Amino acid sequence: GEDVEQSLFLSVREGDSSVINCTYTDSSSTYLYWYKQEPGAGLQLLTYIFSNMDMKQDQRLTVLLNKKDKHLSLRIADTQTGDSAIYFCADEGGGADGLTFGKGTHLIIQP
Amino acid sequence: DAGVTQSPTHLIKTRGQQVTLRCSPKSGHDTVSWYQQALGQGPQFIFQYYEEEERQRGNFPDRFSGHQFPNYSSELNVNALLLGDSALYLCASSLAIRGPTYNEQFFGPGTRLTVL
């Protein structure tokens, strides 16, 4: 079946850039998403990218998509303490309405 | 504009019992999806409701069932609860759009179910 993989933890210094990586297996993916989850909260959509795009930039967020390698990354510029959260990569397969999520990457900010 | 709301926020049940969780979609949305998020895991798709029918289902047993009402709100029912059903249950709403186009799902805060 479809699978989405992410590393579990990432630790960065405040002010540095964070890069969170994700790989997926569904070659029919149409949209790929990045969600943020803070403790005790639901999921907040950060950004998304359509499968025919290579890059999308939205303020401090940059999404890169390598469709050949099925690799997705999220770069957060000038990381702040408020960025501390779990980040989920999610894949919406072609014709499927349910999202397939990775296990999430815990972003830890060091002062 | 109220976003997606879910009730209750927390629930404690014992094994073998039945539970009903509720979700009201974001205003203007007609599609509701349910996800189960176990501790330390990503959300897993349970099923989706549109036009009061189950449109798609993930890999969950028949103990998990649902319903959508004419006002688009939805219920998730779980029968014969197991310890492994303890999780955060997330509801997401969206607007059904035909064809391969962007279809953002807005998530509610979830219901935390604990099975003892």
Tab-separated table of C-alpha atoms in Angstrom:
chain	number	residue	atom	x	y	z
A	1	GLY	CA	0.000	0.000	0.000
A	2	GLU	CA	0.905	3.658	0.028
A	3	ASP	CA	3.595	4.733	2.471
A	4	VAL	CA	4.998	8.065	3.642
A	5	GLU	CA	8.277	8.149	5.584
A	6	GLN	CA	9.794	10.911	7.686
A	7	SER	CA	12.627	11.122	10.176
A	8	LEU	CA	11.279	11.373	13.715
A	9	PHE	CA	13.327	14.248	15.148
A	10	LEU	CA	15.114	17.378	13.950
A	11	SER	CA	16.976	19.759	16.241
A	12	VAL	CA	18.008	23.226	15.042
A	13	ARG	CA	19.245	26.435	16.597
A	14	GLU	CA	16.925	29.414	16.751
A	15	GLY	CA	17.498	31.599	13.695
A	16	ASP	CA	18.830	28.767	11.539
A	17	SER	CA	16.929	27.103	8.710
A	18	SER	CA	15.104	23.821	9.322
A	19	VAL	CA	14.775	21.254	6.572
A	20	ILE	CA	12.285	18.441	7.096
A	21	ASN	CA	12.370	15.598	4.607
A	22	CYS	CA	9.742	13.117	3.458
A	23	THR	CA	9.585	10.261	0.974
A	24	TYR	CA	6.443	8.708	-0.450
A	25	THR	CA	5.669	5.691	-2.583
A	26	ASP	CA	2.431	6.530	-4.416
A	27	SER	CA	3.388	7.480	-7.959
A	28	SER	CA	-0.150	8.727	-8.665
A	29	SER	CA	0.020	11.418	-5.976
A	30	THR	CA	-1.639	14.633	-7.089
A	31	TYR	CA	-1.130	16.911	-4.107
A	32	LEU	CA	1.360	16.720	-1.258
A	33	TYR	CA	0.843	18.581	1.984
A	34	TRP	CA	2.694	19.753	5.061
A	35	TYR	CA	0.717	19.968	8.290
A	36	LYS	CA	1.797	21.301	11.692
A	37	GLN	CA	0.540	19.922	14.993
A	38	GLU	CA	1.206	21.653	18.289
A	39	PRO	CA	0.778	19.807	21.613
A	40	GLY	CA	-2.852	19.005	22.355
A	41	ALA	CA	-4.056	20.533	19.106
A	42	GLY	CA	-5.422	19.374	15.773
A	43	LEU	CA	-3.666	19.695	12.447
A	44	GLN	CA	-2.965	23.005	10.765
A	45	LEU	CA	-2.280	23.053	7.033
A	46	LEU	CA	0.986	24.905	6.385
A	47	THR	CA	1.346	24.548	2.652
A	48	TYR	CA	0.831	22.174	-0.242
A	49	ILE	CA	2.317	21.520	-3.647
A	50	PHE	CA	0.814	20.121	-6.817
A	51	SER	CA	2.674	17.171	-8.258
A	52	ASN	CA	3.648	18.973	-11.481
A	53	MET	CA	5.543	21.671	-9.551
A	54	ASP	CA	9.163	21.521	-8.396
A	55	MET	CA	9.086	24.279	-5.845
A	56	LYS	CA	6.702	26.483	-3.951
A	57	GLN	CA	7.587	29.390	-1.677
A	58	ASP	CA	5.284	30.929	0.894
A	59	GLN	CA	6.908	33.530	3.164
A	60	ARG	CA	9.351	31.580	5.407
A	61	LEU	CA	8.320	28.230	3.947
A	62	THR	CA	9.832	26.607	0.862
A	63	VAL	CA	8.628	23.256	-0.440
A	64	LEU	CA	10.787	21.263	-2.838
A	65	LEU	CA	9.435	18.262	-4.751
A	66	ASN	CA	11.543	15.713	-6.593
A	67	LYS	CA	8.895	13.617	-8.289
A	68	LYS	CA	11.405	11.232	-9.848
A	69	ASP	CA	12.795	10.278	-6.436
A	70	LYS	CA	9.411	10.762	-4.682
A	71	HIS	CA	11.088	13.111	-2.218
A	72	LEU	CA	9.481	16.141	-0.599
A	73	SER	CA	11.093	18.664	1.722
A	74	LEU	CA	9.944	21.615	3.802
A	75	ARG	CA	12.402	24.383	4.586
A	76	ILE	CA	11.576	26.848	7.339
A	77	ALA	CA	13.773	29.936	7.194
A	78	ASP	CA	14.813	31.805	10.374
A	79	THR	CA	13.366	29.147	12.685
A	80	GLN	CA	11.690	30.555	15.803
A	81	THR	CA	10.637	28.988	19.112
A	82	GLY	CA	7.027	29.155	17.909
A	83	ASP	CA	7.927	26.731	15.125
A	84	SER	CA	8.429	23.980	17.706
A	85	ALA	CA	5.849	21.323	16.791
A	86	ILE	CA	5.351	18.048	14.958
A	87	TYR	CA	5.368	18.370	11.167
A	88	PHE	CA	3.492	15.856	9.052
A	89	CYS	CA	3.965	15.164	5.400
A	90	ALA	CA	0.772	13.908	3.723
A	91	ASP	CA	0.061	12.490	0.316
A	92	GLU	CA	-3.215	12.635	-1.596
A	93	GLY	CA	-3.127	9.852	-4.134
A	94	GLY	CA	-4.777	10.158	-7.512
A	95	GLY	CA	-8.476	9.345	-7.196
A	96	ALA	CA	-8.197	8.862	-3.436
A	97	ASP	CA	-9.730	11.309	-1.014
A	98	GLY	CA	-8.130	10.118	2.177
A	99	LEU	CA	-4.731	11.544	3.026
A	100	THR	CA	-1.816	9.245	3.838
A	101	PHE	CA	0.337	10.745	6.589
A	102	GLY	CA	3.868	10.099	7.713
A	103	LYS	CA	4.592	9.543	11.408
A	104	GLY	CA	5.652	13.157	11.849
A	105	THR	CA	8.930	14.954	12.523
A	106	HIS	CA	9.384	16.566	15.938
A	107	LEU	CA	11.102	19.919	15.371
A	108	ILE	CA	13.111	20.931	18.438
A	109	ILE	CA	14.427	24.468	18.682
A	110	GLN	CA	17.619	25.127	20.641
A	111	PRO	CA	18.140	28.646	22.032
B	1	ASP	CA	-16.973	31.636	10.871
B	2	ALA	CA	-16.672	28.565	13.062
B	3	GLY	CA	-14.180	26.044	11.862
B	4	VAL	CA	-14.549	22.314	12.311
B	5	THR	CA	-15.889	21.447	15.745
B	6	GLN	CA	-15.832	18.098	17.502
B	7	SER	CA	-17.436	16.747	20.648
B	8	PRO	CA	-16.672	15.626	23.209
B	9	THR	CA	-13.064	16.744	23.685
B	10	HIS	CA	-12.211	13.820	25.936
B	11	LEU	CA	-13.886	10.488	26.594
B	12	ILE	CA	-13.076	7.480	28.760
B	13	LYS	CA	-14.651	4.103	28.032
B	14	THR	CA	-14.045	0.503	29.013
B	15	ARG	CA	-13.354	-2.454	26.764
B	16	GLY	CA	-16.422	-3.811	25.008
B	17	GLN	CA	-18.380	-0.571	25.217
B	18	GLN	CA	-19.590	1.491	22.309
B	19	VAL	CA	-18.792	5.148	21.615
B	20	THR	CA	-20.152	7.910	19.376
B	21	LEU	CA	-18.079	10.912	18.375
B	22	ARG	CA	-19.508	13.972	16.664
B	23	CYS	CA	-18.249	16.453	14.109
B	24	SER	CA	-19.637	19.644	12.608
B	25	PRO	CA	-17.927	20.710	9.394
B	26	LYS	CA	-16.708	24.157	8.507
B	27	SER	CA	-19.440	26.362	7.117
B	28	GLY	CA	-19.981	25.680	3.416
B	29	HIS	CA	-18.289	22.274	3.466
B	30	ASP	CA	-20.189	19.140	2.483
B	31	THR	CA	-17.640	16.355	2.958
B	32	VAL	CA	-16.410	14.897	6.235
B	33	SER	CA	-13.443	12.583	6.728
B	34	TRP	CA	-12.446	10.800	9.921
B	35	TYR	CA	-8.909	9.931	11.002
B	36	GLN	CA	-7.452	7.982	13.929
B	37	GLN	CA	-4.179	9.232	15.408
B	38	ALA	CA	-2.564	6.838	17.864
B	39	LEU	CA	0.074	8.204	20.231
B	40	GLY	CA	3.303	8.948	18.385
B	41	GLN	CA	1.798	8.163	14.987
B	42	GLY	CA	0.464	10.097	12.055
B	43	PRO	CA	-3.282	10.198	11.433
B	44	GLN	CA	-4.755	7.206	9.618
B	45	PHE	CA	-7.742	7.587	7.316
B	46	ILE	CA	-10.861	5.790	8.555
B	47	PHE	CA	-13.545	6.844	6.049
B	48	GLN	CA	-15.144	9.749	4.271
B	49	TYR	CA	-18.792	10.786	3.989
B	50	TYR	CA	-20.397	12.758	1.196
B	51	GLU	CA	-24.102	13.144	0.412
B	52	GLU	CA	-24.873	11.059	3.513
B	53	GLU	CA	-23.020	8.033	2.159
B	54	GLU	CA	-19.664	6.473	2.896
B	55	ARG	CA	-17.605	7.323	-0.172
B	56	GLN	CA	-14.271	5.792	0.699
B	57	ARG	CA	-12.881	3.687	3.506
B	58	GLY	CA	-9.423	3.037	4.880
B	59	ASN	CA	-8.166	-0.181	6.421
B	60	PHE	CA	-10.427	-0.267	9.491
B	61	PRO	CA	-12.742	-3.083	10.662
B	62	ASP	CA	-16.522	-2.962	10.508
B	63	ARG	CA	-16.604	-2.032	14.209
B	64	PHE	CA	-15.980	1.470	12.902
B	65	SER	CA	-19.058	2.960	11.294
B	66	GLY	CA	-20.340	6.393	10.586
B	67	HIS	CA	-23.170	8.551	9.517
B	68	GLN	CA	-23.655	11.900	7.847
B	69	PHE	CA	-26.748	13.997	8.408
B	70	PRO	CA	-28.544	16.312	5.941
B	71	ASN	CA	-26.838	19.324	7.573
B	72	TYR	CA	-23.467	17.675	6.705
B	73	SER	CA	-22.519	16.973	10.315
B	74	SER	CA	-21.215	13.501	10.997
B	75	GLU	CA	-20.871	10.833	13.651
B	76	LEU	CA	-18.238	8.167	14.113
B	77	ASN	CA	-19.338	5.048	15.989
B	78	VAL	CA	-17.011	2.411	17.356
B	79	ASN	CA	-18.450	-0.829	18.728
B	80	ALA	CA	-16.850	-3.436	20.993
B	81	LEU	CA	-14.028	-1.114	22.021
B	82	LEU	CA	-10.517	-2.507	22.335
B	83	LEU	CA	-7.593	-1.067	24.268
B	84	GLY	CA	-5.947	-0.376	20.912
B	85	ASP	CA	-8.768	1.992	19.954
B	86	SER	CA	-7.350	4.557	22.393
B	87	ALA	CA	-6.348	7.484	20.201
B	88	LEU	CA	-7.083	11.017	19.094
B	89	TYR	CA	-9.929	10.960	16.575
B	90	LEU	CA	-9.757	13.775	14.080
B	91	CYS	CA	-12.497	15.014	11.833
B	92	ALA	CA	-11.709	16.948	8.669
B	93	SER	CA	-14.121	18.775	6.391
B	94	SER	CA	-13.777	19.802	2.767
B	95	LEU	CA	-15.792	20.853	-0.234
B	96	ALA	CA	-16.343	18.159	-2.820
B	97	ILE	CA	-14.990	19.309	-6.128
B	98	ARG	CA	-15.066	17.146	-9.190
B	99	GLY	CA	-11.805	16.393	-10.903
B	100	PRO	CA	-8.142	16.548	-9.893
B	101	THR	CA	-8.101	19.875	-8.153
B	102	TYR	CA	-6.927	21.189	-4.850
B	103	ASN	CA	-9.272	20.105	-2.100
B	104	GLU	CA	-8.061	21.353	1.265
B	105	GLN	CA	-9.168	19.468	4.330
B	106	PHE	CA	-9.675	21.524	7.496
B	107	PHE	CA	-9.135	19.583	10.694
B	108	GLY	CA	-10.941	19.871	13.996
B	109	PRO	CA	-9.164	19.739	17.377
B	110	GLY	CA	-10.030	16.071	17.837
B	111	THR	CA	-11.613	13.861	20.481
B	112	ARG	CA	-9.228	12.047	22.816
B	113	LEU	CA	-10.636	8.549	23.461
B	114	THR	CA	-9.163	6.446	26.245
B	115	VAL	CA	-10.214	2.806	26.522
B	116	LEU	CA	-9.514	1.135	29.874
